[in-house]
Coordinates of C-alpha atoms and ligand atoms in Angstrom, one line a residue:
X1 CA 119.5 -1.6 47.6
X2 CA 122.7 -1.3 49.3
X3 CA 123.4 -0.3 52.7
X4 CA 126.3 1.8 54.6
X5 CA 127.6 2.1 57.5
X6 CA 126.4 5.2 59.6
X7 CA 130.0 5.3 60.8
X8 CA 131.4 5.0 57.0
X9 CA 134.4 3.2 58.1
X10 CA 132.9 -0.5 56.6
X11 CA 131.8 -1.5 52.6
X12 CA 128.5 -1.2 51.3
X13 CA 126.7 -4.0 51.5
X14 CA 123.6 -5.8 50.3
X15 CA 120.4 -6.4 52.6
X16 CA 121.7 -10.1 52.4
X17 CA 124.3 -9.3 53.9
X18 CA 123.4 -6.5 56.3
X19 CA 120.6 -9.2 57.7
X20 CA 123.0 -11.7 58.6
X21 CA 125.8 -9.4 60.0
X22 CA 123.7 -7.6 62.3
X23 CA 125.9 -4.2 62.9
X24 CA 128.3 -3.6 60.3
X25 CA 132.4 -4.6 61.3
X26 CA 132.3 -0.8 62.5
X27 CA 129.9 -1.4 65.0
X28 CA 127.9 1.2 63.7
X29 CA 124.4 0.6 62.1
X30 CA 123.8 0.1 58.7
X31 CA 121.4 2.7 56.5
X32 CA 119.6 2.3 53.1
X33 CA 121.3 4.5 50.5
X34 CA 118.5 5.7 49.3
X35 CA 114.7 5.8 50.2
X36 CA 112.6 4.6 47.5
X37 CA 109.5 7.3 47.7
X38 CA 105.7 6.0 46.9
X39 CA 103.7 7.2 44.6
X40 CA 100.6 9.2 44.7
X41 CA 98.6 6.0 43.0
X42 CA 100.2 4.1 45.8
X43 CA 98.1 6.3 48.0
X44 CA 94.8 6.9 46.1
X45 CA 94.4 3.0 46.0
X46 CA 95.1 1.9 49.8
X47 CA 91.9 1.1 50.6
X48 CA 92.4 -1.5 47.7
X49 CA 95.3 -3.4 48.1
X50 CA 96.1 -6.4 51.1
X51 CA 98.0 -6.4 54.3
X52 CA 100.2 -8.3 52.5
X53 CA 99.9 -6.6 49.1
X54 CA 101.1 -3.3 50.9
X55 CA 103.8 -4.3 53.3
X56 CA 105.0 -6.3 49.5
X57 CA 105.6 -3.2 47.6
X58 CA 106.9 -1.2 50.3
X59 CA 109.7 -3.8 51.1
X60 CA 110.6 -5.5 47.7
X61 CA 113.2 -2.1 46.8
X62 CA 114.8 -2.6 50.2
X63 CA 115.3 -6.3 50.0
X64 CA 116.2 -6.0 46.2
X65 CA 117.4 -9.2 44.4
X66 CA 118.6 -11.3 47.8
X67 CA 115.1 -12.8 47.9
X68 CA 113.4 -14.5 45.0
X69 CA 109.8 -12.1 44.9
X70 CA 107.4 -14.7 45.6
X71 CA 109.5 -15.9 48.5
X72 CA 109.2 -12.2 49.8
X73 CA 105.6 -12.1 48.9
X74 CA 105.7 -15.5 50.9
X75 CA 107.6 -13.9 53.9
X76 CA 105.8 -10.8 54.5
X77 CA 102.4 -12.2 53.7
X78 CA 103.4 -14.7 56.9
X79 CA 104.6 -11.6 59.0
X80 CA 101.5 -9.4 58.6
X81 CA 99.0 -12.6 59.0
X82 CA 97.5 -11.0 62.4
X83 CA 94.8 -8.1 62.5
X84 CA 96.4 -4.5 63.1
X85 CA 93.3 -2.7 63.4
X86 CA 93.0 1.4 64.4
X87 CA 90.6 1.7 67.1
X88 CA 89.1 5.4 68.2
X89 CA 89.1 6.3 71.5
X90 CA 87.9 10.0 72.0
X91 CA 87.1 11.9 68.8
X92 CA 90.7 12.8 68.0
X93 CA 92.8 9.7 69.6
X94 CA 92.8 6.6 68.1
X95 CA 95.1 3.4 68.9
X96 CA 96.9 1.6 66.8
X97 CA 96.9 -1.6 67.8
X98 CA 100.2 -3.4 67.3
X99 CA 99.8 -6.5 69.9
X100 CA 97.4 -9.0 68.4
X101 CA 100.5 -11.3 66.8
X102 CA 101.6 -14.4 68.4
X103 CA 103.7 -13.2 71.5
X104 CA 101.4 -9.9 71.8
X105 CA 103.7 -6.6 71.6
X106 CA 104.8 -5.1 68.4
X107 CA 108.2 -6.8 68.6
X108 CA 106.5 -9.9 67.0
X109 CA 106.3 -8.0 63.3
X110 CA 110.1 -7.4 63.3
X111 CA 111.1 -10.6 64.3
X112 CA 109.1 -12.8 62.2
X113 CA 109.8 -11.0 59.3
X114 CA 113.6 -11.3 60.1
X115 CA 113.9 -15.0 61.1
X116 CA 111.7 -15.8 57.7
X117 CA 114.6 -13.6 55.9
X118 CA 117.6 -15.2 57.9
X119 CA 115.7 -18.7 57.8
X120 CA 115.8 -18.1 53.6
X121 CA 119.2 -16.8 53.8
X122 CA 120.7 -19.8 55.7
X123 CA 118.4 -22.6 54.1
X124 CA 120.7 -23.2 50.8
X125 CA 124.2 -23.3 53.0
X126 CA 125.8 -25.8 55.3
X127 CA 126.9 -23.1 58.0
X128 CA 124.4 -23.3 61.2
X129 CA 123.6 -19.9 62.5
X130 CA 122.6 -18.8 66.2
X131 CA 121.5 -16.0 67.1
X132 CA 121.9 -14.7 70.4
X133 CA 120.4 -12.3 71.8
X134 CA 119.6 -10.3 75.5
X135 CA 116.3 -9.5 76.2
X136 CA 114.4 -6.9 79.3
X137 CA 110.7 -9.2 78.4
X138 CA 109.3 -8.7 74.9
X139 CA 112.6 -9.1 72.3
X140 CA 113.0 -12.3 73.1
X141 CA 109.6 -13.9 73.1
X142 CA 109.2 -12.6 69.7
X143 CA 112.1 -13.8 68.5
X144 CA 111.9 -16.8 70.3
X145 CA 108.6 -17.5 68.1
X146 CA 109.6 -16.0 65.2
X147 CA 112.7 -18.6 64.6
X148 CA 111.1 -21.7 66.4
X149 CA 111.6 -24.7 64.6
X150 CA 113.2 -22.9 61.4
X151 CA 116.0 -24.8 59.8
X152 CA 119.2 -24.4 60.3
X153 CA 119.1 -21.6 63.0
X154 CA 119.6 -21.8 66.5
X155 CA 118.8 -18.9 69.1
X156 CA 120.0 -18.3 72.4
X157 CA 117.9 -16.1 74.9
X158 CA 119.7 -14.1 78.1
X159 CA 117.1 -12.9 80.2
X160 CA 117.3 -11.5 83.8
X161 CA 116.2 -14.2 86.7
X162 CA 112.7 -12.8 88.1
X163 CA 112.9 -9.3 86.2
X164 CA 110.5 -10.3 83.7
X165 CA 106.5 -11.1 83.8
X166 CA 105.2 -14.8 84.3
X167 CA 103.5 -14.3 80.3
X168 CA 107.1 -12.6 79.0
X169 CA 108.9 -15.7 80.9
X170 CA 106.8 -18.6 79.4
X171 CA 106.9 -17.1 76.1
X172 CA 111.3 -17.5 76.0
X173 CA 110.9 -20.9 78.0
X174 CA 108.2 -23.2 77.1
X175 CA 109.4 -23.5 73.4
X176 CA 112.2 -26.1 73.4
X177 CA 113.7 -27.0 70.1
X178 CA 116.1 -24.6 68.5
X179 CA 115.2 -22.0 71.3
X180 CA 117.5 -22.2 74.0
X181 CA 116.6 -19.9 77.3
X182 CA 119.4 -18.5 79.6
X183 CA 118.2 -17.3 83.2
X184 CA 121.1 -15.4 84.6
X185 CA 121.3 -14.2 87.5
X186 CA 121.8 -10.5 87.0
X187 CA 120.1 -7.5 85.4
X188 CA 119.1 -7.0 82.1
X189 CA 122.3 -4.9 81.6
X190 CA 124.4 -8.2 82.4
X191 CA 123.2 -10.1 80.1
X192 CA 123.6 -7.9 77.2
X193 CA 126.9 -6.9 78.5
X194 CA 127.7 -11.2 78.1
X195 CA 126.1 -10.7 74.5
X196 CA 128.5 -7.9 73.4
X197 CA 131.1 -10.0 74.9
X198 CA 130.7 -13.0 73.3
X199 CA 130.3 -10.9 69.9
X200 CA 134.4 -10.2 70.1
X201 CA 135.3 -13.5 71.0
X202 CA 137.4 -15.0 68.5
X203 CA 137.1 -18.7 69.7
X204 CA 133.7 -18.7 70.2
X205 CA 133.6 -16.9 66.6
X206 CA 135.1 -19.7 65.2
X207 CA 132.9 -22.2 67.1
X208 CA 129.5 -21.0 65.9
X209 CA 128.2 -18.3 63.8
X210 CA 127.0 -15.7 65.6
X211 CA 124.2 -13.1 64.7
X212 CA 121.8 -10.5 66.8
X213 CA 118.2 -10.0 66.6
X214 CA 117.9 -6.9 68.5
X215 CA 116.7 -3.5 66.7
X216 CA 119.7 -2.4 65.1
X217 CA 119.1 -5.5 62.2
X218 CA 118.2 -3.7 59.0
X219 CA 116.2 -7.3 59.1
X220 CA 114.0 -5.9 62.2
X221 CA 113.8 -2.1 61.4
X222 CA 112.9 -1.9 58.2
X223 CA 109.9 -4.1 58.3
X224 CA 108.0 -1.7 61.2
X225 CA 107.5 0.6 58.8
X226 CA 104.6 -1.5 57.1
X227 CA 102.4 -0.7 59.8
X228 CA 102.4 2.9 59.4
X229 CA 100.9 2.3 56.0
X230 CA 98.3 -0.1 57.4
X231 CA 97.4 2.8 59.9
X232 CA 97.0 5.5 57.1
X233 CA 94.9 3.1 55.3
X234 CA 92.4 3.1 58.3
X235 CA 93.1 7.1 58.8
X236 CA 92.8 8.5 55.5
X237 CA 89.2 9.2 55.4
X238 CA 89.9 12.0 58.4
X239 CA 91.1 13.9 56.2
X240 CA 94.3 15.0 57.4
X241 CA 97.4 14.1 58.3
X242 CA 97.9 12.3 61.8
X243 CA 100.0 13.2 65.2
X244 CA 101.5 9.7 65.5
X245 CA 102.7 9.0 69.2
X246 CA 105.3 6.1 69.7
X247 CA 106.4 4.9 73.1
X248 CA 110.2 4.9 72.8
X249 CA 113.1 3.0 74.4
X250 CA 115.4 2.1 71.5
X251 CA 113.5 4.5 69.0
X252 CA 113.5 1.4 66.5
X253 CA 109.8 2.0 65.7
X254 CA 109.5 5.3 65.8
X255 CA 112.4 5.3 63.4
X256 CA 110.4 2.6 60.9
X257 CA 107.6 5.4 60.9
X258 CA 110.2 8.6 60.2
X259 CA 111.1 5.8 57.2
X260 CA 107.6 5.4 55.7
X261 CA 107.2 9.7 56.2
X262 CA 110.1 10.2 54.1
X263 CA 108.9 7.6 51.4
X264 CA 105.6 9.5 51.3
X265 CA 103.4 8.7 53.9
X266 CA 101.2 12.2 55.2
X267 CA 102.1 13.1 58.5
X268 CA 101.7 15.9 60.7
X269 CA 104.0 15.3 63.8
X270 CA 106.0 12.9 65.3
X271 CA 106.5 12.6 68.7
X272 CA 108.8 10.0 70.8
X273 CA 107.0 8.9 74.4
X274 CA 109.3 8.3 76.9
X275 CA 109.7 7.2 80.8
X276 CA 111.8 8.3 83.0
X277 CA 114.5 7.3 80.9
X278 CA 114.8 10.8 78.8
X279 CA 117.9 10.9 77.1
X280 CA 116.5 12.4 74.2
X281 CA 114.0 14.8 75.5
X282 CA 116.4 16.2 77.1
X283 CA 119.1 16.1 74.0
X284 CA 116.2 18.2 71.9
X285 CA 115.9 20.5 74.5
X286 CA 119.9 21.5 75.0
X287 CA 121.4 19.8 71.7
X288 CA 124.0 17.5 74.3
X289 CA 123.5 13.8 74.2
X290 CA 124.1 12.9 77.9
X291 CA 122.8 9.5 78.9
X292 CA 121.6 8.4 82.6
X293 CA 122.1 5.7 84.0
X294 CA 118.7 3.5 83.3
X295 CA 116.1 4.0 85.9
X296 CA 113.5 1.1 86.0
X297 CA 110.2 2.2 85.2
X298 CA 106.3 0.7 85.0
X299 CA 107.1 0.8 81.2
X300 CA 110.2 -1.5 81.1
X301 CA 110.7 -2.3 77.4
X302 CA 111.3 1.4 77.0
X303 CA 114.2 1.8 79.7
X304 CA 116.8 2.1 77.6
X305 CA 119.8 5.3 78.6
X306 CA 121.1 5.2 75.0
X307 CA 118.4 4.2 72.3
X308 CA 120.7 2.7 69.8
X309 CA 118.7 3.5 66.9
X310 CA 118.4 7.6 67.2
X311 CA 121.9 7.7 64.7
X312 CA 119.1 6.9 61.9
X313 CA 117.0 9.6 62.6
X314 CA 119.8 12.0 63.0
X315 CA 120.9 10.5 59.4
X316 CA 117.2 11.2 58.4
X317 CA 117.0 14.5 59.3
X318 CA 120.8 15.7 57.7
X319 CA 122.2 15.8 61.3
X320 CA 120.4 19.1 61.8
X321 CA 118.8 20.1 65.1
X322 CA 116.4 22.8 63.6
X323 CA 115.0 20.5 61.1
X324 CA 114.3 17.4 63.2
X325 CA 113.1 19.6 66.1
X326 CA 110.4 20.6 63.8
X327 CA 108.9 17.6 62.8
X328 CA 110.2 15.3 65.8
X329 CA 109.0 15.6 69.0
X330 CA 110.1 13.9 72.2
X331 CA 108.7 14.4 76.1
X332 CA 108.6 12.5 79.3
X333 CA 106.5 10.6 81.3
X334 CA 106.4 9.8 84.8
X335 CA 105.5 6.4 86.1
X336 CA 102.7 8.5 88.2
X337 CA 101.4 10.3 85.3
X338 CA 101.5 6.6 83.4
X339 CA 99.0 4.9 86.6
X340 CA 96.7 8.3 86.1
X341 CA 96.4 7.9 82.6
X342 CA 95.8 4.0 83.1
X343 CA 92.9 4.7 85.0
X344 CA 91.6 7.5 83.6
X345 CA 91.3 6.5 79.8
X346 CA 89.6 3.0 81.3
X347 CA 87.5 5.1 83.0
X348 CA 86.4 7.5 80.9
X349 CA 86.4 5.2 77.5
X350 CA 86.5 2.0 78.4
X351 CA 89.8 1.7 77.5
X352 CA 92.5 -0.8 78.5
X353 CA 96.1 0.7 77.9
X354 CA 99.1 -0.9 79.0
X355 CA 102.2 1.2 80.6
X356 CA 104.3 1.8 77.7
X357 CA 100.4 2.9 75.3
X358 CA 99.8 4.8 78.1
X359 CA 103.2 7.1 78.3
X360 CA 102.1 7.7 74.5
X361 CA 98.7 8.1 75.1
X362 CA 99.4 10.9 78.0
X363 CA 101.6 13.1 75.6
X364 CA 99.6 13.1 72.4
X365 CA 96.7 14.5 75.0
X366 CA 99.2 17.3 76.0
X367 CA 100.2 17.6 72.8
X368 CA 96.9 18.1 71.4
X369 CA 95.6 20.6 74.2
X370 CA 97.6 23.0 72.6
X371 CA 96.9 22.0 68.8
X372 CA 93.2 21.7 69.4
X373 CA 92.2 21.3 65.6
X374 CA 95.1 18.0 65.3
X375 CA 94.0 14.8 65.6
X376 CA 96.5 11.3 66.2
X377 CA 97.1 7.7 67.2
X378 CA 99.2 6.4 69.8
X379 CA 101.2 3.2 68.9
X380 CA 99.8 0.6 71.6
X381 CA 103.1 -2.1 72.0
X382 CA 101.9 -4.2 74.0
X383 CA 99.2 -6.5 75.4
X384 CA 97.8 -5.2 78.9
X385 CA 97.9 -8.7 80.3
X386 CA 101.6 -8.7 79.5
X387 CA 101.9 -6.3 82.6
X388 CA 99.5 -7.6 84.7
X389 CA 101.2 -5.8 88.3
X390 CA 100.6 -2.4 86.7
X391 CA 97.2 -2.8 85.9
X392 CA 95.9 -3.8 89.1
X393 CA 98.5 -0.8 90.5
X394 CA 96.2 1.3 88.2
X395 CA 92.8 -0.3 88.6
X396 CA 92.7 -2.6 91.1
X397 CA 92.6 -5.8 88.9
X398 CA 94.6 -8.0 86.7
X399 CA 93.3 -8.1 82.7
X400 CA 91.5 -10.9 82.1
X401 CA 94.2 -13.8 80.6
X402 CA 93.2 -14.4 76.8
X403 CA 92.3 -17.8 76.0
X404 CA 95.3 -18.6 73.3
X405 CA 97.6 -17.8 76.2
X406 CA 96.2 -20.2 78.9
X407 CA 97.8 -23.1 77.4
X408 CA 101.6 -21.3 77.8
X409 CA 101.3 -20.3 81.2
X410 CA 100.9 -24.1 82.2
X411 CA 103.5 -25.1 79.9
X412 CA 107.0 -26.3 81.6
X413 CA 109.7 -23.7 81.8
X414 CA 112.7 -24.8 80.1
X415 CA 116.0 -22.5 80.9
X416 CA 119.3 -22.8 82.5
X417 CA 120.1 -21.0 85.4
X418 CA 123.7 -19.1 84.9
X419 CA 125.6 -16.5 86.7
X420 CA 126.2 -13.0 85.4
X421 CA 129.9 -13.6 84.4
X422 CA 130.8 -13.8 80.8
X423 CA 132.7 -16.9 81.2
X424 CA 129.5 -18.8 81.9
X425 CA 128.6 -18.2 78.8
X426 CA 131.2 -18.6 77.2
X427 CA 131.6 -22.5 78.2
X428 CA 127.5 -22.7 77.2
X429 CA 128.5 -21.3 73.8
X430 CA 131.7 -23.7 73.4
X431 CA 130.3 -26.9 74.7
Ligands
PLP501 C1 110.4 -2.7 72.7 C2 109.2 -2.0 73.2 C3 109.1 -0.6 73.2 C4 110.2 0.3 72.7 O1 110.4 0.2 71.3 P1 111.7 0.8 70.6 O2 111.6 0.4 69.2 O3 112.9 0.2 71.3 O4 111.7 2.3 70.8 C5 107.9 0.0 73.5 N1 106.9 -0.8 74.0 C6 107.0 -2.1 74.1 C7 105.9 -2.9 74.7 C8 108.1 -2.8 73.7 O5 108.2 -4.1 73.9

């Protein structure tokens, strides 16, 4: 498989290669050149095959000859090692539950299966890589676990001092090791404003080599996708093909699923949940891009002004409005609306969303009031207890702490406090 350059001003390149560069020397993203499709078999025998068996044959085209096949087998069998299960909650939602890996949000599938790749990619060479990163909470615990203690890879994590959740802090801080924490004192927009930076510095360039774990890494995106398949697996005896609902920041997962509906997978609908932060609700309405400034929500993974990854689903769609606005849906959700829905779906089915599960769970229920016959899943992101202030906003408690995560939160935080200047960083970087 070779991958180009949405902007078409770089080479092709090889998933190799795509994995360690990050963005291609454009600074656009990189795109398969083709999507492999899956055959019918592939879909009459689901209920057959593995986790691991699945999420194999769906990635080995994509990851081609770079990795040996039972190193991939190896790798993804290791990435998918946690239970994703569907779980109904009326008669035509269910929830796809994404947070039961190590770090608890769906972040932790992309990133494990990238570090694995970059960790098998680096292992045979001399040259050190770090990979540096900004992160608003859930980014960099995932990555954070997914490349602790792998060889030859160092990672550096900018987070925002006291903008993140006690769980989200522990997760980037307690490691030690190769995992080096940053605490700056600015927003999440300064840190990944000193990340960009740091990218065109030449000195620093020549210091260390540099690489980014964020969405945009073929490495990340294309690994999402597997889960969709797990889903349809547990869907398939419905019947018919499923509203899937995806709370939406960077559009990164959402744009793994549009991936697995063009290789094959039945689907009736898409639609993009978002907060406040509406960019694209608004661009499907009136056909302008115009980006906000970010507005800080309950659901803060997903407050993102310009979601990075919504070139690809242009690209999947032939750049034409008509034909993504029929199959691609995208609406908005109020922080309000998102506490209503918090209490309402515990109270009514027992069910524990967190912000960003309920912002999708809110407009699948609009969607299907007037598609009464349709039946979906929400993508649920993230853990409850990873947002602990806005379930007791909602319902007057905290979730109950699991008992794999009571041994981190009295682990010692390990970061160094920095300002929100680039220079800062730069000397960390240097020394
Ligand atoms: C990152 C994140 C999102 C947004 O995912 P994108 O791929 O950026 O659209 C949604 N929910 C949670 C909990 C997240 O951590």
């Amino acid at each position: 498989m070779q991958y180009y350059s949405l902007a078409k001003q770089s080479p092709v390149v090889d998933f190799k290669e795509a994995t360690i560069a990050g963005q291609a020397p454009d600074k656009s993203l990189y795109f398969p050149s083709e999507v492999p499709k899956l055959c019918a078999a592939f879909f009459d025998t689901l209920e057959s095959k593995s986790e691991a068996d699945i999420a194999f044959e769906v990635l080995r085209p994509y990851v081609g000859a770079t990795i040996a096949e039972d190193a991939l087998y190896n790798i993804v069998s290791e990435t998918v090692n946690f239970p994703i299960p569907l779980v109904p909650i009326t008669n035509t939602i269910s929830s796809l539950e994404l947070f039961h890996g190590p770090t608890l949000a769906f972040k932790d599938i992309g990133a494990r299966f990238m570090s694995r790749c970059l960790g098998a990619f680096v292992q045979n060479s001399d040259r050190k890589v770090t990979v540096l990163v900004a992160t608003s909470g859930d980014t960099g615990g995932a990555v954070a676990d997914g490349f602790y203690k792998v060889p030859g890879v160092e990672v550096v994590i900018l987070y925002p001092s006291g903008k993140v959740s006690p769980v989200q802090e522990k997760q980037l801080t307690a490691l030690g090791h190769n995992i080096h924490a940053l605490e700056v004192k600015g927003s999440f927009d300064d840190c990944q404003r000193m990340v960009k930076q740091a990218f065109t510095d030449e000195q620093v360039k020549a210091k260390k080599f540099l690489t980014s774990a964020n969405s945009i890494n073929v490495a990340r995106w294309l690994p999402q996708q597997v889960y969709y398949f797990f889903a349809y697996k547990q869907w398939k005896q419905q019947g018919q093909p499923p509203v899937i609902t995806v709370p939406s920041g960077n559009f990164g997962n959402i744009c793994a699923g549009v991936l697995a509906y063009q290789s094959g997978l039945p689907v009736k609908q898409f639609i993009a949940a978002c907060n406040a932060n509406d960019t694209i609700p608004r661009f499907l309405e009136s056909g302008k891009l115009e980006p906000r400034d970010p507005i800080p929500t309950l659901s803060n993974a997903m407050d993102v002004a310009v979601p990075s990854n919504f070139v690809r689903i242009l690209e999947f769609f032939h750049q034409e409005l008509p034909e993504l606005r029929e199959m691609f849906k995208s609406v908005r959700v109020d922080d309000a609306t998102t506490l209503a829905t918090i209490e309402r779906v515990y109270k009514e089915s027992n069910y524990l969303l967190d912000p960003h599960g309920a912002v999708g769970y809110y407009a699948l229920e609009e969607y299907l009031k007037s598609l009464p016959k349709d039946k979906g899943f929400i993508l649920e992101t993230a853990h409850p207890v990873k947002f602990p202030d806005a379930i007791e906003q909602a319902l007057g408690f905290q979730p109950e702490v699991p008992k794999g995560l009571k041994g981190l939160l009295e682990r010692e935080k390990k970061a160094e406090l920095i300002g929100a200047e680039y220079n800062e960083l730069r000397e960390y970087l240097l020394s």
